Amino acid sequence: MKDISLAFYKLPMILRAAAPVVRRDSALYLCIVIYTLAGLVFLNAIGAADLEAYSIYFGRWTFLNCLILPTFAILIDFLVIVRRFDSRRRLAARRIFSTSRLAYSFSGLCLLMALMIFQGTFTSVKNGMPIWQGGFPFDVAQANIDAFLHFGTDPWRWLYAVAENDLVRAVVEWNYNVFWFLLNFGALFFVATSPMAASVRTRYLACFMAVWIIVGNVLAALFLSAGPAFYGAVTGDVARFGEQLAFLAHGAVSRNSAVTYQQYLWSLHEARQAGFASGISAFPSVHVGLAMLNALFLREYDRRLGALALLYVAFVAVSSVYLAWHYAIDGYVSAAVTLVVYAVARKLIPADPRPAPDMQTATVNRPEAVVTAS
């Protein structure tokens, strides 16, 4: 604990050391500013300024990235020190809490707090998309394309033929609504704040933002659909996915229920209100896009882990159909678009400079590696 307390006394030095890294992130900050201004112009142009969602994120985002995840990271560091070091524990602790390493982590926290504004813009724009489109005009077309590609049958029927089971549903809901968030936002925190991921930091964060914008806003707005969960409400055809929704309703009392969250989103949509992670759009799937992004970066670190991560991408895509969030094509398109984003970023964005040796923990021999579990 003494090493942590010393970090507070070194705060001026930490801030000075963080300044060059923050300046190096200026292009990322500029992208956030441009995206936010564009989002505000869009909302005002369609008369939906009342649907901005910035203030909603402040408490939860700050709590997650400034308290929960840092505490978790510090606990991991201490466990590594205790497990892997005996006589040199104090030296390892000093290295972990060195001025330069804390400065790097602080610069990452600054970027994460800027991304809070980014997420607020994303939700705000998503809230306004149905107003811009006058509803959800592409559900019938996308559902029909989905059925055509799956031998004339809506793909959820294939899944339910082998996995219509309450235990399976509960596992899939927990993964989709809880575990996915822990993996993806934990990966974001790790890349932003850990020198272990320094060489891919700018490229990863640029890809992260691009997936949200291109997949979750641009393509979603141009081909706006509500998804199977809301198909009956937006098309009048309640029978097509009725049996699926009736089965999913079995989990309505569960804390992680897909149906409960879907009802929450629809109630906000009908009331024209902004809420945490509000807004409805199906095509393409951001869930699949971010899982795919992390799998691609993890593959740079280890091909076998990358292969496992790609299996997880497939599981997320199947889960999105199973839970009536998405048509299957939403996942297919999202994975393809994310692959293009990643490939372009590899061509255009060079690796960041490696951190100084004292930024790295004594337990890691590959500072260029990035572990973005997915």
mmCIF file of C-alpha atoms in Angstrom:
data_model
loop_
_atom_site.group_PDB
_atom_site.id
_atom_site.type_symbol
_atom_site.label_atom_id
_atom_site.label_comp_id
_atom_site.label_asym_id
_atom_site.label_seq_id
_atom_site.Cartn_x
_atom_site.Cartn_y
_atom_site.Cartn_z
ATOM 1 C CA MET A 1 0.000 0.000 0.000
ATOM 2 C CA LYS A 2 2.971 2.301 0.577
ATOM 3 C CA ASP A 3 3.803 2.173 -3.124
ATOM 4 C CA ILE A 4 0.256 3.245 -4.008
ATOM 5 C CA SER A 5 0.356 6.125 -1.531
ATOM 6 C CA LEU A 6 3.635 7.304 -3.004
ATOM 7 C CA ALA A 7 1.940 7.496 -6.399
ATOM 8 C CA PHE A 8 -0.299 10.289 -5.119
ATOM 9 C CA TYR A 9 2.724 12.286 -3.925
ATOM 10 C CA LYS A 10 4.230 11.874 -7.392
ATOM 11 C CA LEU A 11 1.099 13.193 -9.091
ATOM 12 C CA PRO A 12 2.727 16.318 -10.609
ATOM 13 C CA MET A 13 5.476 14.156 -12.129
ATOM 14 C CA ILE A 14 2.892 11.689 -13.398
ATOM 15 C CA LEU A 15 0.932 14.471 -15.094
ATOM 16 C CA ARG A 16 4.051 15.847 -16.755
ATOM 17 C CA ALA A 17 5.073 12.405 -17.967
ATOM 18 C CA ALA A 18 1.550 11.722 -19.283
ATOM 19 C CA ALA A 19 1.414 14.910 -21.362
ATOM 20 C CA PRO A 20 3.440 13.561 -24.351
ATOM 21 C CA VAL A 21 1.276 10.434 -24.548
ATOM 22 C CA VAL A 22 -1.904 12.509 -24.394
ATOM 23 C CA ARG A 23 -0.541 14.697 -27.219
ATOM 24 C CA ARG A 24 0.217 11.581 -29.220
ATOM 25 C CA ASP A 25 -3.441 10.627 -28.878
ATOM 26 C CA SER A 26 -4.535 13.962 -30.380
ATOM 27 C CA ALA A 27 -5.806 12.348 -33.589
ATOM 28 C CA LEU A 28 -8.101 10.090 -31.556
ATOM 29 C CA TYR A 29 -9.406 13.050 -29.560
ATOM 30 C CA LEU A 30 -9.995 14.943 -32.808
ATOM 31 C CA CYS A 31 -12.029 12.027 -34.184
ATOM 32 C CA ILE A 32 -14.183 12.050 -31.052
ATOM 33 C CA VAL A 33 -14.765 15.802 -31.394
ATOM 34 C CA ILE A 34 -15.687 15.545 -35.086
ATOM 35 C CA TYR A 35 -17.993 12.589 -34.463
ATOM 36 C CA THR A 36 -19.691 14.380 -31.567
ATOM 37 C CA LEU A 37 -20.246 17.559 -33.592
ATOM 38 C CA ALA A 38 -21.608 15.522 -36.510
ATOM 39 C CA GLY A 39 -23.949 13.678 -34.150
ATOM 40 C CA LEU A 40 -25.267 16.920 -32.666
ATOM 41 C CA VAL A 41 -25.813 18.391 -36.128
ATOM 42 C CA PHE A 42 -27.702 15.238 -37.134
ATOM 43 C CA LEU A 43 -29.955 15.331 -34.066
ATOM 44 C CA ASN A 44 -30.774 19.011 -34.512
ATOM 45 C CA ALA A 45 -31.377 18.599 -38.247
ATOM 46 C CA ILE A 46 -34.039 15.919 -37.672
ATOM 47 C CA GLY A 47 -35.597 17.678 -34.685
ATOM 48 C CA ALA A 48 -34.436 15.119 -32.154
ATOM 49 C CA ALA A 49 -32.214 17.182 -29.879
ATOM 50 C CA ASP A 50 -34.253 15.916 -26.923
ATOM 51 C CA LEU A 51 -32.841 12.414 -27.497
ATOM 52 C CA GLU A 52 -29.213 13.237 -26.626
ATOM 53 C CA ALA A 53 -27.834 10.802 -24.066
ATOM 54 C CA TYR A 54 -24.557 12.265 -22.777
ATOM 55 C CA SER A 55 -25.453 12.764 -19.123
ATOM 56 C CA ILE A 56 -26.748 9.198 -18.849
ATOM 57 C CA TYR A 57 -23.256 7.760 -19.294
ATOM 58 C CA PHE A 58 -21.326 9.892 -16.834
ATOM 59 C CA GLY A 59 -22.010 7.939 -13.643
ATOM 60 C CA ARG A 60 -21.797 4.364 -14.942
ATOM 61 C CA TRP A 61 -18.895 4.961 -17.327
ATOM 62 C CA THR A 62 -16.846 6.767 -14.652
ATOM 63 C CA PHE A 63 -17.609 4.091 -12.063
ATOM 64 C CA LEU A 64 -16.527 1.312 -14.450
ATOM 65 C CA ASN A 65 -13.364 2.873 -15.887
ATOM 66 C CA CYS A 66 -12.133 4.924 -12.938
ATOM 67 C CA LEU A 67 -12.934 2.534 -10.090
ATOM 68 C CA ILE A 68 -13.971 -1.031 -10.965
ATOM 69 C CA LEU A 69 -11.509 -1.812 -13.769
ATOM 70 C CA PRO A 70 -8.510 0.011 -12.194
ATOM 71 C CA THR A 71 -9.127 -1.830 -8.921
ATOM 72 C CA PHE A 72 -9.286 -5.113 -10.790
ATOM 73 C CA ALA A 73 -6.041 -4.282 -12.638
ATOM 74 C CA ILE A 74 -4.225 -3.400 -9.398
ATOM 75 C CA LEU A 75 -5.391 -6.644 -7.771
ATOM 76 C CA ILE A 76 -4.047 -8.623 -10.712
ATOM 77 C CA ASP A 77 -0.694 -6.820 -10.439
ATOM 78 C CA PHE A 78 -0.464 -7.637 -6.736
ATOM 79 C CA LEU A 79 -1.384 -11.265 -7.321
ATOM 80 C CA VAL A 80 1.295 -11.569 -9.987
ATOM 81 C CA ILE A 81 3.876 -10.025 -7.658
ATOM 82 C CA VAL A 82 2.978 -12.360 -4.800
ATOM 83 C CA ARG A 83 2.883 -15.438 -7.009
ATOM 84 C CA ARG A 84 5.974 -14.863 -9.162
ATOM 85 C CA PHE A 85 8.343 -12.962 -6.917
ATOM 86 C CA ASP A 86 9.868 -13.710 -3.536
ATOM 87 C CA SER A 87 12.826 -11.574 -2.542
ATOM 88 C CA ARG A 88 12.265 -8.999 -5.298
ATOM 89 C CA ARG A 89 8.616 -8.189 -4.639
ATOM 90 C CA ARG A 90 9.317 -4.628 -3.594
ATOM 91 C CA LEU A 91 11.353 -3.978 -6.730
ATOM 92 C CA ALA A 92 8.574 -5.415 -8.910
ATOM 93 C CA ALA A 93 5.981 -3.250 -7.115
ATOM 94 C CA ARG A 94 8.083 -0.143 -7.672
ATOM 95 C CA ARG A 95 8.331 -0.963 -11.334
ATOM 96 C CA ILE A 96 4.579 -1.463 -11.644
ATOM 97 C CA PHE A 97 3.886 1.818 -9.857
ATOM 98 C CA SER A 98 6.715 3.768 -11.490
ATOM 99 C CA THR A 99 6.041 7.328 -12.595
ATOM 100 C CA SER A 100 6.236 6.495 -16.304
ATOM 101 C CA ARG A 101 3.930 3.488 -16.041
ATOM 102 C CA LEU A 102 1.350 5.383 -13.999
ATOM 103 C CA ALA A 103 1.606 8.253 -16.485
ATOM 104 C CA TYR A 104 0.839 5.876 -19.338
ATOM 105 C CA SER A 105 -2.173 4.477 -17.498
ATOM 106 C CA PHE A 106 -3.366 7.997 -16.653
ATOM 107 C CA SER A 107 -3.207 8.988 -20.342
ATOM 108 C CA GLY A 108 -5.338 5.949 -21.092
ATOM 109 C CA LEU A 109 -7.903 6.976 -18.495
ATOM 110 C CA CYS A 110 -8.098 10.411 -20.111
ATOM 111 C CA LEU A 111 -8.828 8.753 -23.425
ATOM 112 C CA LEU A 112 -11.435 6.479 -21.853
ATOM 113 C CA MET A 113 -13.221 9.480 -20.363
ATOM 114 C CA ALA A 114 -13.275 11.066 -23.820
ATOM 115 C CA LEU A 115 -14.783 7.823 -25.109
ATOM 116 C CA MET A 116 -17.609 8.361 -22.624
ATOM 117 C CA ILE A 117 -18.596 11.329 -24.820
ATOM 118 C CA PHE A 118 -18.159 9.074 -27.847
ATOM 119 C CA GLN A 119 -20.576 6.503 -26.406
ATOM 120 C CA GLY A 120 -23.045 9.252 -25.568
ATOM 121 C CA THR A 121 -22.922 10.402 -29.188
ATOM 122 C CA PHE A 122 -23.424 6.866 -30.448
ATOM 123 C CA THR A 123 -26.526 6.357 -28.326
ATOM 124 C CA SER A 124 -27.865 9.814 -29.200
ATOM 125 C CA VAL A 125 -27.526 9.173 -32.939
ATOM 126 C CA LYS A 126 -29.025 5.707 -32.568
ATOM 127 C CA ASN A 127 -32.013 7.204 -30.755
ATOM 128 C CA GLY A 128 -32.604 9.555 -33.681
ATOM 129 C CA MET A 129 -32.283 7.052 -36.534
ATOM 130 C CA PRO A 130 -35.950 5.893 -36.520
ATOM 131 C CA ILE A 131 -37.041 9.531 -36.674
ATOM 132 C CA TRP A 132 -34.792 10.159 -39.660
ATOM 133 C CA GLN A 133 -36.076 7.026 -41.444
ATOM 134 C CA GLY A 134 -39.688 7.450 -40.335
ATOM 135 C CA GLY A 135 -39.661 4.031 -38.675
ATOM 136 C CA PHE A 136 -37.931 0.743 -39.494
ATOM 137 C CA PRO A 137 -38.390 0.200 -43.240
ATOM 138 C CA PHE A 138 -36.048 -2.752 -43.870
ATOM 139 C CA ASP A 139 -37.220 -5.524 -41.534
ATOM 140 C CA VAL A 140 -39.293 -7.419 -44.082
ATOM 141 C CA ALA A 141 -36.559 -7.319 -46.717
ATOM 142 C CA GLN A 142 -33.840 -8.390 -44.311
ATOM 143 C CA ALA A 143 -35.923 -11.176 -42.790
ATOM 144 C CA ASN A 144 -36.727 -12.454 -46.279
ATOM 145 C CA ILE A 145 -33.063 -12.360 -47.325
ATOM 146 C CA ASP A 146 -32.223 -14.230 -44.129
ATOM 147 C CA ALA A 147 -34.746 -16.957 -44.894
ATOM 148 C CA PHE A 148 -33.576 -17.200 -48.521
ATOM 149 C CA LEU A 149 -29.964 -17.727 -47.441
ATOM 150 C CA HIS A 150 -31.006 -20.420 -44.963
ATOM 151 C CA PHE A 151 -32.905 -22.689 -47.343
ATOM 152 C CA GLY A 152 -36.231 -20.903 -47.084
ATOM 153 C CA THR A 153 -36.429 -21.053 -43.283
ATOM 154 C CA ASP A 154 -35.929 -18.329 -40.690
ATOM 155 C CA PRO A 155 -32.651 -19.405 -39.037
ATOM 156 C CA TRP A 156 -34.000 -19.243 -35.491
ATOM 157 C CA ARG A 157 -36.095 -22.297 -36.342
ATOM 158 C CA TRP A 158 -32.941 -24.284 -37.134
ATOM 159 C CA LEU A 159 -31.473 -23.257 -33.777
ATOM 160 C CA TYR A 160 -34.597 -24.051 -31.806
ATOM 161 C CA ALA A 161 -34.864 -27.459 -33.438
ATOM 162 C CA VAL A 162 -31.724 -28.476 -31.516
ATOM 163 C CA ALA A 163 -31.488 -25.989 -28.635
ATOM 164 C CA GLU A 164 -34.939 -24.912 -27.462
ATOM 165 C CA ASN A 165 -34.100 -25.365 -23.815
ATOM 166 C CA ASP A 166 -34.414 -23.051 -20.825
ATOM 167 C CA LEU A 167 -30.924 -23.858 -19.532
ATOM 168 C CA VAL A 168 -29.412 -23.119 -22.942
ATOM 169 C CA ARG A 169 -31.388 -19.876 -23.074
ATOM 170 C CA ALA A 170 -30.132 -18.815 -19.643
ATOM 171 C CA VAL A 171 -26.491 -19.491 -20.598
ATOM 172 C CA VAL A 172 -26.841 -17.656 -23.906
ATOM 173 C CA GLU A 173 -28.508 -14.674 -22.213
ATOM 174 C CA TRP A 174 -25.788 -14.435 -19.582
ATOM 175 C CA ASN A 175 -23.073 -14.542 -22.226
ATOM 176 C CA TYR A 176 -24.775 -12.014 -24.489
ATOM 177 C CA ASN A 177 -25.893 -9.551 -21.833
ATOM 178 C CA VAL A 178 -23.077 -9.851 -19.259
ATOM 179 C CA PHE A 179 -19.959 -11.719 -20.340
ATOM 180 C CA TRP A 180 -19.713 -9.983 -23.726
ATOM 181 C CA PHE A 181 -19.642 -6.584 -21.997
ATOM 182 C CA LEU A 182 -16.971 -7.688 -19.519
ATOM 183 C CA LEU A 183 -14.768 -9.019 -22.302
ATOM 184 C CA ASN A 184 -15.108 -6.127 -24.704
ATOM 185 C CA PHE A 185 -14.937 -3.215 -22.287
ATOM 186 C CA GLY A 186 -12.276 -4.981 -20.256
ATOM 187 C CA ALA A 187 -10.255 -5.305 -23.476
ATOM 188 C CA LEU A 188 -10.782 -1.618 -24.209
ATOM 189 C CA PHE A 189 -9.520 -0.670 -20.732
ATOM 190 C CA PHE A 190 -6.513 -2.963 -21.065
ATOM 191 C CA VAL A 191 -5.430 -1.609 -24.441
ATOM 192 C CA ALA A 192 -5.944 2.015 -23.380
ATOM 193 C CA THR A 193 -4.058 1.803 -20.075
ATOM 194 C CA SER A 194 -1.514 -1.025 -20.255
ATOM 195 C CA PRO A 195 1.990 -0.568 -21.743
ATOM 196 C CA MET A 196 1.795 -4.236 -22.726
ATOM 197 C CA ALA A 197 -0.538 -3.169 -25.544
ATOM 198 C CA ALA A 198 1.300 0.024 -26.424
ATOM 199 C CA SER A 199 2.267 -0.884 -29.981
ATOM 200 C CA VAL A 200 -1.349 -1.434 -31.092
ATOM 201 C CA ARG A 201 -3.045 1.191 -28.924
ATOM 202 C CA THR A 202 -3.826 3.783 -31.595
ATOM 203 C CA ARG A 203 -4.807 1.210 -34.197
ATOM 204 C CA TYR A 204 -7.064 -0.688 -31.824
ATOM 205 C CA LEU A 205 -8.845 2.425 -30.563
ATOM 206 C CA ALA A 206 -9.286 3.733 -34.112
ATOM 207 C CA CYS A 207 -10.824 0.388 -35.126
ATOM 208 C CA PHE A 208 -12.967 0.350 -31.991
ATOM 209 C CA MET A 209 -14.471 3.725 -32.853
ATOM 210 C CA ALA A 210 -14.808 2.847 -36.539
ATOM 211 C CA VAL A 211 -16.853 -0.279 -35.742
ATOM 212 C CA TRP A 212 -19.278 1.698 -33.587
ATOM 213 C CA ILE A 213 -19.628 4.449 -36.187
ATOM 214 C CA ILE A 214 -19.705 2.451 -39.436
ATOM 215 C CA VAL A 215 -21.535 -0.631 -38.217
ATOM 216 C CA GLY A 216 -23.656 0.866 -35.454
ATOM 217 C CA ASN A 217 -24.561 4.251 -36.938
ATOM 218 C CA VAL A 218 -23.900 4.631 -40.667
ATOM 219 C CA LEU A 219 -24.972 1.227 -42.007
ATOM 220 C CA ALA A 220 -27.618 0.870 -39.304
ATOM 221 C CA ALA A 221 -29.183 4.205 -40.249
ATOM 222 C CA LEU A 222 -29.079 3.553 -44.000
ATOM 223 C CA PHE A 223 -30.699 0.107 -43.701
ATOM 224 C CA LEU A 224 -32.612 0.562 -40.478
ATOM 225 C CA SER A 225 -34.371 -2.479 -39.080
ATOM 226 C CA ALA A 226 -35.657 -3.267 -35.613
ATOM 227 C CA GLY A 227 -34.867 -6.977 -35.539
ATOM 228 C CA PRO A 228 -36.905 -10.123 -34.866
ATOM 229 C CA ALA A 229 -37.816 -9.073 -31.303
ATOM 230 C CA PHE A 230 -39.720 -6.065 -32.667
ATOM 231 C CA TYR A 231 -40.747 -7.500 -36.035
ATOM 232 C CA GLY A 232 -44.413 -7.773 -35.138
ATOM 233 C CA ALA A 233 -44.510 -4.243 -33.725
ATOM 234 C CA VAL A 234 -42.992 -2.635 -36.823
ATOM 235 C CA THR A 235 -44.550 -4.809 -39.559
ATOM 236 C CA GLY A 236 -47.832 -6.013 -38.052
ATOM 237 C CA ASP A 237 -46.832 -9.642 -38.626
ATOM 238 C CA VAL A 238 -46.704 -10.997 -35.075
ATOM 239 C CA ALA A 239 -46.789 -14.638 -36.154
ATOM 240 C CA ARG A 240 -43.438 -14.895 -37.942
ATOM 241 C CA PHE A 241 -41.345 -14.713 -34.764
ATOM 242 C CA GLY A 242 -44.177 -15.250 -32.296
ATOM 243 C CA GLU A 243 -43.150 -18.746 -31.219
ATOM 244 C CA GLN A 244 -39.589 -17.623 -30.666
ATOM 245 C CA LEU A 245 -40.626 -14.678 -28.509
ATOM 246 C CA ALA A 246 -43.019 -16.879 -26.543
ATOM 247 C CA PHE A 247 -40.136 -19.200 -25.659
ATOM 248 C CA LEU A 248 -37.833 -16.307 -24.738
ATOM 249 C CA ALA A 249 -40.561 -14.978 -22.436
ATOM 250 C CA HIS A 250 -39.820 -17.963 -20.144
ATOM 251 C CA GLY A 251 -36.827 -15.991 -18.893
ATOM 252 C CA ALA A 252 -38.660 -12.732 -18.273
ATOM 253 C CA VAL A 253 -38.091 -12.975 -14.508
ATOM 254 C CA SER A 254 -34.341 -13.390 -14.971
ATOM 255 C CA ARG A 255 -32.064 -10.425 -14.345
ATOM 256 C CA ASN A 256 -30.285 -11.088 -17.652
ATOM 257 C CA SER A 257 -33.414 -11.706 -19.681
ATOM 258 C CA ALA A 258 -33.295 -10.649 -23.332
ATOM 259 C CA VAL A 259 -37.050 -10.080 -23.264
ATOM 260 C CA THR A 260 -36.827 -7.683 -20.318
ATOM 261 C CA TYR A 261 -34.191 -5.578 -22.026
ATOM 262 C CA GLN A 262 -36.101 -5.644 -25.304
ATOM 263 C CA GLN A 263 -39.204 -4.391 -23.513
ATOM 264 C CA TYR A 264 -37.097 -1.652 -21.915
ATOM 265 C CA LEU A 265 -35.829 -0.500 -25.315
ATOM 266 C CA TRP A 266 -39.278 -0.540 -26.884
ATOM 267 C CA SER A 267 -40.810 1.426 -24.023
ATOM 268 C CA LEU A 268 -38.168 4.138 -24.466
ATOM 269 C CA HIS A 269 -38.717 4.150 -28.214
ATOM 270 C CA GLU A 270 -42.483 4.553 -27.855
ATOM 271 C CA ALA A 271 -42.060 7.280 -25.245
ATOM 272 C CA ARG A 272 -39.389 9.006 -27.341
ATOM 273 C CA GLN A 273 -36.955 9.019 -24.445
ATOM 274 C CA ALA A 274 -33.224 8.475 -24.172
ATOM 275 C CA GLY A 275 -31.881 5.880 -21.761
ATOM 276 C CA PHE A 276 -28.702 3.990 -21.003
ATOM 277 C CA ALA A 277 -27.707 2.041 -24.140
ATOM 278 C CA SER A 278 -31.053 2.968 -25.701
ATOM 279 C CA GLY A 279 -31.940 3.002 -29.369
ATOM 280 C CA ILE A 280 -33.101 0.170 -31.604
ATOM 281 C CA SER A 281 -31.345 -1.155 -34.689
ATOM 282 C CA ALA A 282 -30.548 -4.652 -35.860
ATOM 283 C CA PHE A 283 -28.514 -4.471 -39.062
ATOM 284 C CA PRO A 284 -25.522 -4.885 -38.706
ATOM 285 C CA SER A 285 -24.599 -6.268 -35.278
ATOM 286 C CA VAL A 286 -22.223 -4.267 -33.073
ATOM 287 C CA HIS A 287 -22.043 -7.248 -30.704
ATOM 288 C CA VAL A 288 -20.553 -9.367 -33.476
ATOM 289 C CA GLY A 289 -18.422 -6.511 -34.795
ATOM 290 C CA LEU A 290 -16.614 -5.880 -31.507
ATOM 291 C CA ALA A 291 -16.146 -9.594 -30.811
ATOM 292 C CA MET A 292 -14.652 -9.918 -34.313
ATOM 293 C CA LEU A 293 -12.368 -6.945 -33.756
ATOM 294 C CA ASN A 294 -10.964 -8.426 -30.553
ATOM 295 C CA ALA A 295 -10.497 -11.805 -32.208
ATOM 296 C CA LEU A 296 -8.461 -10.222 -35.012
ATOM 297 C CA PHE A 297 -6.185 -8.384 -32.579
ATOM 298 C CA LEU A 298 -5.854 -11.426 -30.354
ATOM 299 C CA ARG A 299 -4.786 -13.417 -33.417
ATOM 300 C CA GLU A 300 -1.788 -11.075 -33.764
ATOM 301 C CA TYR A 301 -0.688 -12.187 -30.317
ATOM 302 C CA ASP A 302 -1.359 -15.921 -30.672
ATOM 303 C CA ARG A 303 -2.955 -17.726 -33.602
ATOM 304 C CA ARG A 304 -4.429 -20.485 -31.462
ATOM 305 C CA LEU A 305 -6.042 -17.999 -29.099
ATOM 306 C CA GLY A 306 -7.226 -16.109 -32.165
ATOM 307 C CA ALA A 307 -8.875 -19.260 -33.488
ATOM 308 C CA LEU A 308 -10.691 -19.744 -30.170
ATOM 309 C CA ALA A 309 -11.755 -16.103 -30.253
ATOM 310 C CA LEU A 310 -13.189 -16.577 -33.741
ATOM 311 C CA LEU A 311 -15.242 -19.475 -32.382
ATOM 312 C CA TYR A 312 -16.539 -17.062 -29.763
ATOM 313 C CA VAL A 313 -17.486 -14.639 -32.553
ATOM 314 C CA ALA A 314 -19.550 -17.409 -34.124
ATOM 315 C CA PHE A 315 -21.170 -18.120 -30.752
ATOM 316 C CA VAL A 316 -22.089 -14.441 -30.321
ATOM 317 C CA ALA A 317 -23.548 -14.358 -33.841
ATOM 318 C CA VAL A 318 -25.626 -17.482 -33.184
ATOM 319 C CA SER A 319 -26.687 -16.091 -29.803
ATOM 320 C CA SER A 320 -27.922 -12.871 -31.400
ATOM 321 C CA VAL A 321 -30.261 -14.895 -33.612
ATOM 322 C CA TYR A 322 -31.283 -17.249 -30.802
ATOM 323 C CA LEU A 323 -32.300 -14.309 -28.585
ATOM 324 C CA ALA A 324 -34.216 -12.521 -31.392
ATOM 325 C CA TRP A 325 -31.922 -9.506 -31.369
ATOM 326 C CA HIS A 326 -30.715 -9.957 -34.922
ATOM 327 C CA TYR A 327 -31.229 -11.589 -38.273
ATOM 328 C CA ALA A 328 -28.322 -13.869 -39.174
ATOM 329 C CA ILE A 329 -27.202 -11.523 -41.958
ATOM 330 C CA ASP A 330 -26.606 -8.826 -39.335
ATOM 331 C CA GLY A 331 -23.712 -10.880 -37.971
ATOM 332 C CA TYR A 332 -22.386 -11.880 -41.389
ATOM 333 C CA VAL A 333 -22.218 -8.296 -42.630
ATOM 334 C CA SER A 334 -20.807 -6.990 -39.364
ATOM 335 C CA ALA A 335 -17.967 -9.518 -39.332
ATOM 336 C CA ALA A 336 -17.109 -8.714 -42.954
ATOM 337 C CA VAL A 337 -17.162 -4.943 -42.411
ATOM 338 C CA THR A 338 -15.030 -5.277 -39.267
ATOM 339 C CA LEU A 339 -12.492 -7.341 -41.188
ATOM 340 C CA VAL A 340 -12.257 -4.560 -43.792
ATOM 341 C CA VAL A 341 -11.876 -1.906 -41.069
ATOM 342 C CA TYR A 342 -9.094 -3.936 -39.470
ATOM 343 C CA ALA A 343 -7.279 -4.516 -42.772
ATOM 344 C CA VAL A 344 -7.423 -0.828 -43.711
ATOM 345 C CA ALA A 345 -6.186 0.191 -40.262
ATOM 346 C CA ARG A 346 -3.221 -2.184 -40.555
ATOM 347 C CA LYS A 347 -2.257 -0.488 -43.809
ATOM 348 C CA LEU A 348 -2.757 3.111 -42.697
ATOM 349 C CA ILE A 349 -1.913 3.237 -38.982
ATOM 350 C CA PRO A 350 1.682 2.430 -38.006
ATOM 351 C CA ALA A 351 2.606 0.764 -34.743
ATOM 352 C CA ASP A 352 2.977 3.087 -31.774
ATOM 353 C CA PRO A 353 6.430 3.498 -30.181
ATOM 354 C CA ARG A 354 7.286 0.875 -27.626
ATOM 355 C CA PRO A 355 7.168 2.133 -24.042
ATOM 356 C CA ALA A 356 10.240 2.782 -21.966
ATOM 357 C CA PRO A 357 11.482 -0.344 -20.135
ATOM 358 C CA ASP A 358 10.403 0.978 -16.719
ATOM 359 C CA MET A 359 6.797 1.180 -17.933
ATOM 360 C CA GLN A 360 6.626 -2.556 -18.395
ATOM 361 C CA THR A 361 6.015 -4.974 -15.582
ATOM 362 C CA ALA A 362 8.793 -7.388 -14.792
ATOM 363 C CA THR A 363 6.444 -10.262 -15.523
ATOM 364 C CA VAL A 364 6.009 -9.663 -19.241
ATOM 365 C CA ASN A 365 8.592 -10.434 -21.881
ATOM 366 C CA ARG A 366 6.555 -9.363 -24.924
ATOM 367 C CA PRO A 367 5.621 -5.681 -24.567
ATOM 368 C CA GLU A 368 4.269 -5.565 -28.080
ATOM 369 C CA ALA A 369 1.623 -8.152 -27.289
ATOM 370 C CA VAL A 370 -2.010 -7.253 -26.742
ATOM 371 C CA VAL A 371 -4.360 -9.611 -24.988
ATOM 372 C CA THR A 372 -7.892 -8.630 -25.897
ATOM 373 C CA ALA A 373 -9.850 -11.603 -24.697
ATOM 374 C CA SER A 374 -13.057 -12.251 -26.537
#
